[in-house]
């Protein structure tokens, strides 16, 4: 198959898949994977489908893990409203220049929630939380184009009842015009179903199945050759909603980066700093995201280092 034929085939697959988004989908399960995790997520308002950044590939576009230069590790902590916490860790390794792998762990939950009887007597603590383990793989197919996928395990616990599911994401990106323009697309939550059974805990109950919403997203990124500037735009849709967003990132002296973004979900801003010591590199950043109808907003701290 020629390069143009391959691109057309991928575009057709994503178009057909996005047309099926009106199919029956379960509740808002897995919503923690749509919250801002890294400071980049927050400051550019989720506009990372075509960012070509490997640190957020597992959430936005798995093909972008290929942009790992060698080996990286990153960690993130997000302080959300209502005393919620979101933690993440990811790593990526470029195998041989034309293929890369990654692993990410994401955990969300609340603490100090008492379990009480109807009369108000405390009998323990309610374990509410969610967890995901995501394995990412990406392979270059032609020059400046890569395709990638996620295989993910998602677990949810509500009032000490736990459900889990396994599913996939698939995406690609393509850079052209001397790598000054990028296009990316992804189909997320393919066949991710969680089965709930409350009878082991409550003694009686029912079994039910929920699905993470099948989601299609696409984005473009502009990277001017002689200006340290990135301009990103995304669209994303599923059976619940349609989201759009845009963001701008500017680098000062290749050490400090400033970013701001606005989307249908809210607006964000943040700052990051990076440095290098020989073959080692490091980056830290802070991001703030103000979701609509959320007066407290989200504060995110991130770090990463590479070899």
PDB file of N, CA, C and O in Angstrom, residues 139-167:
ATOM      1  N   UNK A 139       4.629   2.943  16.146  1.00  0.00           N
ATOM      2  CA  UNK A 139       5.538   2.513  15.093  1.00  0.00           C
ATOM      3  C   UNK A 139       5.475   3.498  13.928  1.00  0.00           C
ATOM      4  O   UNK A 139       4.388   3.920  13.515  1.00  0.00           O
ATOM      5  N   UNK A 140       6.643   3.884  13.431  1.00  0.00           N
ATOM      6  CA  UNK A 140       6.696   4.729  12.241  1.00  0.00           C
ATOM      7  C   UNK A 140       6.338   3.884  11.027  1.00  0.00           C
ATOM      8  O   UNK A 140       6.850   2.783  10.848  1.00  0.00           O
ATOM      9  N   UNK A 141       5.434   4.405  10.186  1.00  0.00           N
ATOM     10  CA  UNK A 141       5.018   3.654   9.002  1.00  0.00           C
ATOM     11  C   UNK A 141       5.618   4.238   7.729  1.00  0.00           C
ATOM     12  O   UNK A 141       5.963   3.510   6.807  1.00  0.00           O
ATOM     13  N   UNK A 142       5.687   5.552   7.662  1.00  0.00           N
ATOM     14  CA  UNK A 142       6.398   6.243   6.599  1.00  0.00           C
ATOM     15  C   UNK A 142       7.079   7.447   7.245  1.00  0.00           C
ATOM     16  O   UNK A 142       6.887   7.724   8.428  1.00  0.00           O
ATOM     17  N   UNK A 143       7.873   8.166   6.477  1.00  0.00           N
ATOM     18  CA  UNK A 143       8.564   9.326   7.024  1.00  0.00           C
ATOM     19  C   UNK A 143       7.570  10.334   7.602  1.00  0.00           C
ATOM     20  O   UNK A 143       6.579  10.677   6.959  1.00  0.00           O
ATOM     21  N   UNK A 144       7.828  10.768   8.837  1.00  0.00           N
ATOM     22  CA  UNK A 144       7.022  11.782   9.532  1.00  0.00           C
ATOM     23  C   UNK A 144       5.602  11.328   9.834  1.00  0.00           C
ATOM     24  O   UNK A 144       4.733  12.155  10.097  1.00  0.00           O
ATOM     25  N   UNK A 145       5.357  10.022   9.799  1.00  0.00           N
ATOM     26  CA  UNK A 145       4.030   9.518  10.153  1.00  0.00           C
ATOM     27  C   UNK A 145       4.163   8.289  11.034  1.00  0.00           C
ATOM     28  O   UNK A 145       5.012   7.425  10.787  1.00  0.00           O
ATOM     29  N   UNK A 146       3.337   8.236  12.066  1.00  0.00           N
ATOM     30  CA  UNK A 146       3.360   7.093  12.984  1.00  0.00           C
ATOM     31  C   UNK A 146       1.940   6.700  13.341  1.00  0.00           C
ATOM     32  O   UNK A 146       1.021   7.517  13.343  1.00  0.00           O
ATOM     33  N   UNK A 147       1.764   5.431  13.660  1.00  0.00           N
ATOM     34  CA  UNK A 147       0.500   4.903  14.153  1.00  0.00           C
ATOM     35  C   UNK A 147       0.777   4.242  15.492  1.00  0.00           C
ATOM     36  O   UNK A 147       1.858   3.691  15.711  1.00  0.00           O
ATOM     37  N   UNK A 148      -0.178   4.338  16.404  1.00  0.00           N
ATOM     38  CA  UNK A 148       0.049   3.777  17.733  1.00  0.00           C
ATOM     39  C   UNK A 148      -1.232   3.319  18.381  1.00  0.00           C
ATOM     40  O   UNK A 148      -2.342   3.612  17.910  1.00  0.00           O
ATOM     41  N   UNK A 149      -1.081   2.592  19.475  1.00  0.00           N
ATOM     42  CA  UNK A 149      -2.240   2.093  20.190  1.00  0.00           C
ATOM     43  C   UNK A 149      -1.990   1.989  21.679  1.00  0.00           C
ATOM     44  O   UNK A 149      -0.840   1.895  22.129  1.00  0.00           O
ATOM     45  N   UNK A 150      -3.070   2.042  22.431  1.00  0.00           N
ATOM     46  CA  UNK A 150      -3.050   1.789  23.872  1.00  0.00           C
ATOM     47  C   UNK A 150      -3.818   0.508  24.168  1.00  0.00           C
ATOM     48  O   UNK A 150      -4.873   0.268  23.579  1.00  0.00           O
ATOM     49  N   UNK A 151      -3.308  -0.279  25.082  1.00  0.00           N
ATOM     50  CA  UNK A 151      -4.082  -1.347  25.701  1.00  0.00           C
ATOM     51  C   UNK A 151      -4.205  -0.969  27.163  1.00  0.00           C
ATOM     52  O   UNK A 151      -3.192  -0.762  27.840  1.00  0.00           O
ATOM     53  N   UNK A 152      -5.426  -0.839  27.666  1.00  0.00           N
ATOM     54  CA  UNK A 152      -5.585  -0.300  29.008  1.00  0.00           C
ATOM     55  C   UNK A 152      -6.535  -1.120  29.876  1.00  0.00           C
ATOM     56  O   UNK A 152      -7.520  -1.689  29.394  1.00  0.00           O
ATOM     57  N   UNK A 153      -6.169  -1.140  31.124  1.00  0.00           N
ATOM     58  CA  UNK A 153      -6.974  -1.768  32.177  1.00  0.00           C
ATOM     59  C   UNK A 153      -7.531  -0.641  33.041  1.00  0.00           C
ATOM     60  O   UNK A 153      -6.780   0.211  33.530  1.00  0.00           O
ATOM     61  N   UNK A 154      -8.848  -0.609  33.236  1.00  0.00           N
ATOM     62  CA  UNK A 154      -9.504   0.450  33.993  1.00  0.00           C
ATOM     63  C   UNK A 154     -10.315  -0.173  35.123  1.00  0.00           C
ATOM     64  O   UNK A 154     -11.113  -1.097  34.892  1.00  0.00           O
ATOM     65  N   UNK A 155     -10.115   0.332  36.333  1.00  0.00           N
ATOM     66  CA  UNK A 155     -10.800  -0.214  37.510  1.00  0.00           C
ATOM     67  C   UNK A 155     -11.485   0.911  38.267  1.00  0.00           C
ATOM     68  O   UNK A 155     -10.937   2.002  38.418  1.00  0.00           O
ATOM     69  N   UNK A 156     -12.696   0.651  38.749  1.00  0.00           N
ATOM     70  CA  UNK A 156     -13.463   1.638  39.504  1.00  0.00           C
ATOM     71  C   UNK A 156     -13.999   1.001  40.775  1.00  0.00           C
ATOM     72  O   UNK A 156     -14.433  -0.158  40.768  1.00  0.00           O
ATOM     73  N   UNK A 157     -13.975   1.770  41.873  1.00  0.00           N
ATOM     74  CA  UNK A 157     -14.517   1.311  43.159  1.00  0.00           C
ATOM     75  C   UNK A 157     -15.462   2.378  43.700  1.00  0.00           C
ATOM     76  O   UNK A 157     -15.078   3.543  43.840  1.00  0.00           O
ATOM     77  N   UNK A 158     -16.699   1.977  43.975  1.00  0.00           N
ATOM     78  CA  UNK A 158     -17.705   2.871  44.537  1.00  0.00           C
ATOM     79  C   UNK A 158     -18.353   2.162  45.714  1.00  0.00           C
ATOM     80  O   UNK A 158     -18.930   1.091  45.561  1.00  0.00           O
ATOM     81  N   UNK A 159     -18.224   2.768  46.880  1.00  0.00           N
ATOM     82  CA  UNK A 159     -18.779   2.188  48.107  1.00  0.00           C
ATOM     83  C   UNK A 159     -18.339   0.743  48.271  1.00  0.00           C
ATOM     84  O   UNK A 159     -19.144  -0.153  48.545  1.00  0.00           O
ATOM     85  N   UNK A 160     -17.033   0.510  48.069  1.00  0.00           N
ATOM     86  CA  UNK A 160     -16.409  -0.792  48.287  1.00  0.00           C
ATOM     87  C   UNK A 160     -16.836  -1.867  47.288  1.00  0.00           C
ATOM     88  O   UNK A 160     -16.558  -3.046  47.496  1.00  0.00           O
ATOM     89  N   UNK A 161     -17.516  -1.482  46.225  1.00  0.00           N
ATOM     90  CA  UNK A 161     -17.841  -2.394  45.142  1.00  0.00           C
ATOM     91  C   UNK A 161     -16.931  -2.056  43.962  1.00  0.00           C
ATOM     92  O   UNK A 161     -16.844  -0.896  43.564  1.00  0.00           O
ATOM     93  N   UNK A 162     -16.245  -3.053  43.419  1.00  0.00           N
ATOM     94  CA  UNK A 162     -15.230  -2.819  42.406  1.00  0.00           C
ATOM     95  C   UNK A 162     -15.615  -3.460  41.073  1.00  0.00           C
ATOM     96  O   UNK A 162     -16.142  -4.565  41.035  1.00  0.00           O
ATOM     97  N   UNK A 163     -15.335  -2.725  40.000  1.00  0.00           N
ATOM     98  CA  UNK A 163     -15.536  -3.230  38.643  1.00  0.00           C
ATOM     99  C   UNK A 163     -14.291  -2.921  37.831  1.00  0.00           C
ATOM    100  O   UNK A 163     -13.545  -1.986  38.140  1.00  0.00           O
ATOM    101  N   UNK A 164     -14.060  -3.704  36.807  1.00  0.00           N
ATOM    102  CA  UNK A 164     -12.888  -3.481  35.974  1.00  0.00           C
ATOM    103  C   UNK A 164     -13.217  -3.827  34.528  1.00  0.00           C
ATOM    104  O   UNK A 164     -14.178  -4.537  34.229  1.00  0.00           O
ATOM    105  N   UNK A 165     -12.377  -3.290  33.626  1.00  0.00           N
ATOM    106  CA  UNK A 165     -12.551  -3.566  32.205  1.00  0.00           C
ATOM    107  C   UNK A 165     -11.245  -3.369  31.464  1.00  0.00           C
ATOM    108  O   UNK A 165     -10.311  -2.733  31.960  1.00  0.00           O
ATOM    109  N   UNK A 166     -11.173  -3.931  30.267  1.00  0.00           N
ATOM    110  CA  UNK A 166      -9.988  -3.834  29.416  1.00  0.00           C
ATOM    111  C   UNK A 166     -10.429  -3.367  28.039  1.00  0.00           C
ATOM    112  O   UNK A 166     -11.474  -3.789  27.532  1.00  0.00           O
ATOM    113  N   UNK A 167      -9.634  -2.475  27.417  1.00  0.00           N
ATOM    114  CA  UNK A 167      -9.971  -1.984  26.089  1.00  0.00           C
ATOM    115  C   UNK A 167      -8.778  -1.360  25.392  1.00  0.00           C
ATOM    116  O   UNK A 167      -7.633  -1.516  25.841  1.00  0.00           O
TER     117      UNK A 167
END
